[in-house]
């Protein structure tokens, strides 16, 4: 589940589909839109619909934001994992990754995502244009 303020989650799901193909098990929850006017109820319904042994990874957009805060209320439910700081690299790694357990997969994807977040500095060998 990709969850965000506004339509970020929907855009992330669209980009994921462009790169990795349709991912039937991944949904977007766009909080504070006409589609999801009550975030807490939407999350509660989703978590409440889990069967014993099911797992749900909720990836939210920003730490400390209301979407993450609402999702975090479910972090102690067995099989529910909440991760924040959504970005396409992380989501791709999560969907395409392979690890023995969901917890291990999440940890591996976090390591990968952290290593990909960096400033791309200007090349040192390029000359600056004089104006």
PDB file of C-alpha atoms in Angstrom:
ATOM      1  CA  UNK A   1       0.000   0.000   0.000  1.00  0.00           C
ATOM      2  CA  UNK A   2       1.358   3.388  -1.012  1.00  0.00           C
ATOM      3  CA  UNK A   3      -0.147   6.153   1.115  1.00  0.00           C
ATOM      4  CA  UNK A   4       0.364   9.880   0.712  1.00  0.00           C
ATOM      5  CA  UNK A   5      -0.983  13.369   1.116  1.00  0.00           C
ATOM      6  CA  UNK A   6      -2.827  14.122  -2.110  1.00  0.00           C
ATOM      7  CA  UNK A   7      -2.085  12.161  -5.250  1.00  0.00           C
ATOM      8  CA  UNK A   8       1.606  11.338  -4.768  1.00  0.00           C
ATOM      9  CA  UNK A   9       0.797   7.669  -4.071  1.00  0.00           C
ATOM     10  CA  UNK A  10      -1.225   7.462  -7.272  1.00  0.00           C
ATOM     11  CA  UNK A  11       1.658   8.931  -9.283  1.00  0.00           C
ATOM     12  CA  UNK A  12       4.101   6.559  -7.600  1.00  0.00           C
ATOM     13  CA  UNK A  13       1.895   3.598  -8.518  1.00  0.00           C
ATOM     14  CA  UNK A  14       1.693   4.851 -12.103  1.00  0.00           C
ATOM     15  CA  UNK A  15       5.485   5.174 -12.335  1.00  0.00           C
ATOM     16  CA  UNK A  16       5.922   1.743 -10.762  1.00  0.00           C
ATOM     17  CA  UNK A  17       3.644   0.283 -13.422  1.00  0.00           C
ATOM     18  CA  UNK A  18       5.588   1.955 -16.223  1.00  0.00           C
ATOM     19  CA  UNK A  19       8.852   0.420 -15.041  1.00  0.00           C
ATOM     20  CA  UNK A  20       7.871  -2.913 -13.493  1.00  0.00           C
ATOM     21  CA  UNK A  21       4.505  -3.621 -15.084  1.00  0.00           C
ATOM     22  CA  UNK A  22       1.163  -3.800 -13.356  1.00  0.00           C
ATOM     23  CA  UNK A  23       1.507  -4.779  -9.707  1.00  0.00           C
ATOM     24  CA  UNK A  24      -1.860  -6.226  -8.704  1.00  0.00           C
ATOM     25  CA  UNK A  25      -0.966  -6.362  -5.009  1.00  0.00           C
ATOM     26  CA  UNK A  26      -0.019  -2.689  -4.751  1.00  0.00           C
ATOM     27  CA  UNK A  27      -2.644  -0.022  -4.147  1.00  0.00           C
ATOM     28  CA  UNK A  28      -2.541   3.748  -3.744  1.00  0.00           C
ATOM     29  CA  UNK A  29      -4.262   5.552  -0.899  1.00  0.00           C
ATOM     30  CA  UNK A  30      -4.471   9.265  -1.667  1.00  0.00           C
ATOM     31  CA  UNK A  31      -5.381  10.948   1.611  1.00  0.00           C
ATOM     32  CA  UNK A  32      -7.452  14.114   1.870  1.00  0.00           C
ATOM     33  CA  UNK A  33      -8.921  13.704  -1.601  1.00  0.00           C
ATOM     34  CA  UNK A  34     -12.510  13.073  -2.651  1.00  0.00           C
ATOM     35  CA  UNK A  35     -11.574   9.373  -2.971  1.00  0.00           C
ATOM     36  CA  UNK A  36     -10.279   9.138   0.619  1.00  0.00           C
ATOM     37  CA  UNK A  37     -11.922  11.781   2.796  1.00  0.00           C
ATOM     38  CA  UNK A  38     -11.381   9.732   5.994  1.00  0.00           C
ATOM     39  CA  UNK A  39      -7.830   8.392   6.140  1.00  0.00           C
ATOM     40  CA  UNK A  40      -8.199   6.669   9.499  1.00  0.00           C
ATOM     41  CA  UNK A  41     -11.287   4.768   8.337  1.00  0.00           C
ATOM     42  CA  UNK A  42      -9.641   3.756   5.050  1.00  0.00           C
ATOM     43  CA  UNK A  43      -6.579   2.392   6.829  1.00  0.00           C
ATOM     44  CA  UNK A  44      -8.704   0.678   9.463  1.00  0.00           C
ATOM     45  CA  UNK A  45     -10.767  -1.048   6.788  1.00  0.00           C
ATOM     46  CA  UNK A  46      -7.650  -2.203   4.974  1.00  0.00           C
ATOM     47  CA  UNK A  47      -5.976  -3.574   8.109  1.00  0.00           C
ATOM     48  CA  UNK A  48      -9.249  -5.032   9.370  1.00  0.00           C
ATOM     49  CA  UNK A  49      -9.623  -6.973   6.126  1.00  0.00           C
ATOM     50  CA  UNK A  50      -6.377  -8.866   6.620  1.00  0.00           C
ATOM     51  CA  UNK A  51      -6.718 -12.591   7.201  1.00  0.00           C
ATOM     52  CA  UNK A  52      -4.507 -14.432   9.666  1.00  0.00           C
ATOM     53  CA  UNK A  53      -1.045 -14.771   8.137  1.00  0.00           C
ATOM     54  CA  UNK A  54      -1.547 -11.934   5.639  1.00  0.00           C
ATOM     55  CA  UNK A  55       1.049  -9.193   5.474  1.00  0.00           C
ATOM     56  CA  UNK A  56       0.658  -5.545   4.582  1.00  0.00           C
ATOM     57  CA  UNK A  57       3.433  -3.041   3.958  1.00  0.00           C
ATOM     58  CA  UNK A  58       2.241   0.559   4.179  1.00  0.00           C
ATOM     59  CA  UNK A  59       4.721   2.977   2.596  1.00  0.00           C
ATOM     60  CA  UNK A  60       3.979   6.593   3.530  1.00  0.00           C
ATOM     61  CA  UNK A  61       5.302   9.806   2.091  1.00  0.00           C
ATOM     62  CA  UNK A  62       6.819  11.736   5.003  1.00  0.00           C
ATOM     63  CA  UNK A  63       7.910  10.992   8.557  1.00  0.00           C
ATOM     64  CA  UNK A  64       5.826  12.863  11.107  1.00  0.00           C
ATOM     65  CA  UNK A  65       3.128  13.728   8.602  1.00  0.00           C
ATOM     66  CA  UNK A  66      -0.493  12.930   9.282  1.00  0.00           C
ATOM     67  CA  UNK A  67      -0.542  10.020   6.812  1.00  0.00           C
ATOM     68  CA  UNK A  68       2.434   8.392   8.524  1.00  0.00           C
ATOM     69  CA  UNK A  69       1.005   9.127  11.958  1.00  0.00           C
ATOM     70  CA  UNK A  70      -2.307   7.455  11.078  1.00  0.00           C
ATOM     71  CA  UNK A  71      -0.582   4.445   9.492  1.00  0.00           C
ATOM     72  CA  UNK A  72       1.755   4.118  12.471  1.00  0.00           C
ATOM     73  CA  UNK A  73      -1.212   3.376  14.705  1.00  0.00           C
ATOM     74  CA  UNK A  74      -1.316  -0.052  13.046  1.00  0.00           C
ATOM     75  CA  UNK A  75       2.406  -0.873  13.352  1.00  0.00           C
ATOM     76  CA  UNK A  76       1.819  -3.314  16.213  1.00  0.00           C
ATOM     77  CA  UNK A  77      -0.744  -5.352  14.295  1.00  0.00           C
ATOM     78  CA  UNK A  78       0.853  -8.701  13.360  1.00  0.00           C
ATOM     79  CA  UNK A  79       1.835  -8.701   9.697  1.00  0.00           C
ATOM     80  CA  UNK A  80       1.610  -4.920   9.270  1.00  0.00           C
ATOM     81  CA  UNK A  81       4.779  -2.987   8.451  1.00  0.00           C
ATOM     82  CA  UNK A  82       4.941   0.804   8.185  1.00  0.00           C
ATOM     83  CA  UNK A  83       7.781   2.464   6.278  1.00  0.00           C
ATOM     84  CA  UNK A  84       8.086   6.180   5.572  1.00  0.00           C
ATOM     85  CA  UNK A  85      10.025   8.335   3.133  1.00  0.00           C
ATOM     86  CA  UNK A  86       8.448   6.892  -0.012  1.00  0.00           C
ATOM     87  CA  UNK A  87      10.515   7.131  -3.157  1.00  0.00           C
ATOM     88  CA  UNK A  88      10.436   5.227  -6.439  1.00  0.00           C
ATOM     89  CA  UNK A  89      13.773   3.474  -5.865  1.00  0.00           C
ATOM     90  CA  UNK A  90      12.543   2.045  -2.576  1.00  0.00           C
ATOM     91  CA  UNK A  91       9.167   1.027  -3.975  1.00  0.00           C
ATOM     92  CA  UNK A  92      10.781  -0.702  -6.967  1.00  0.00           C
ATOM     93  CA  UNK A  93      13.190  -2.576  -4.704  1.00  0.00           C
ATOM     94  CA  UNK A  94      10.337  -3.635  -2.457  1.00  0.00           C
ATOM     95  CA  UNK A  95       8.186  -4.927  -5.315  1.00  0.00           C
ATOM     96  CA  UNK A  96      10.996  -6.616  -7.239  1.00  0.00           C
ATOM     97  CA  UNK A  97      13.094  -7.764  -4.286  1.00  0.00           C
ATOM     98  CA  UNK A  98      13.481 -11.264  -3.020  1.00  0.00           C
ATOM     99  CA  UNK A  99      14.200 -12.029   0.613  1.00  0.00           C
ATOM    100  CA  UNK A 100      13.185 -14.857   2.933  1.00  0.00           C
ATOM    101  CA  UNK A 101      10.874 -12.629   5.010  1.00  0.00           C
ATOM    102  CA  UNK A 102       9.064  -9.350   4.556  1.00  0.00           C
ATOM    103  CA  UNK A 103      11.017  -7.796   7.421  1.00  0.00           C
ATOM    104  CA  UNK A 104      14.319  -8.739   5.771  1.00  0.00           C
ATOM    105  CA  UNK A 105      13.116  -7.448   2.404  1.00  0.00           C
ATOM    106  CA  UNK A 106      12.191  -4.105   3.934  1.00  0.00           C
ATOM    107  CA  UNK A 107      15.589  -3.793   5.627  1.00  0.00           C
ATOM    108  CA  UNK A 108      17.441  -4.629   2.385  1.00  0.00           C
ATOM    109  CA  UNK A 109      15.363  -2.086   0.471  1.00  0.00           C
ATOM    110  CA  UNK A 110      16.026   0.595   3.088  1.00  0.00           C
ATOM    111  CA  UNK A 111      19.773   0.058   2.749  1.00  0.00           C
ATOM    112  CA  UNK A 112      19.514   0.322  -1.029  1.00  0.00           C
ATOM    113  CA  UNK A 113      17.305   3.427  -0.868  1.00  0.00           C
ATOM    114  CA  UNK A 114      19.686   5.177   1.531  1.00  0.00           C
ATOM    115  CA  UNK A 115      22.636   4.503  -0.762  1.00  0.00           C
ATOM    116  CA  UNK A 116      20.744   6.013  -3.709  1.00  0.00           C
ATOM    117  CA  UNK A 117      19.862   9.289  -2.011  1.00  0.00           C
ATOM    118  CA  UNK A 118      22.642  11.734  -2.823  1.00  0.00           C
ATOM    119  CA  UNK A 119      23.431  14.994  -4.497  1.00  0.00           C
ATOM    120  CA  UNK A 120      24.611  14.634  -8.075  1.00  0.00           C
ATOM    121  CA  UNK A 121      27.383  17.224  -8.120  1.00  0.00           C
ATOM    122  CA  UNK A 122      28.395  19.164 -11.226  1.00  0.00           C
ATOM    123  CA  UNK A 123      31.191  17.632 -13.240  1.00  0.00           C
ATOM    124  CA  UNK A 124      34.588  19.047 -12.387  1.00  0.00           C
ATOM    125  CA  UNK A 125      35.820  19.006 -15.967  1.00  0.00           C
ATOM    126  CA  UNK A 126      33.046  21.130 -17.463  1.00  0.00           C
ATOM    127  CA  UNK A 127      33.904  24.716 -18.234  1.00  0.00           C
ATOM    128  CA  UNK A 128      31.548  27.399 -17.071  1.00  0.00           C
ATOM    129  CA  UNK A 129      29.996  29.594 -19.718  1.00  0.00           C
ATOM    130  CA  UNK A 130      30.922  33.248 -19.579  1.00  0.00           C
ATOM    131  CA  UNK A 131      28.013  35.598 -20.008  1.00  0.00           C
TER     132      UNK A 131
END
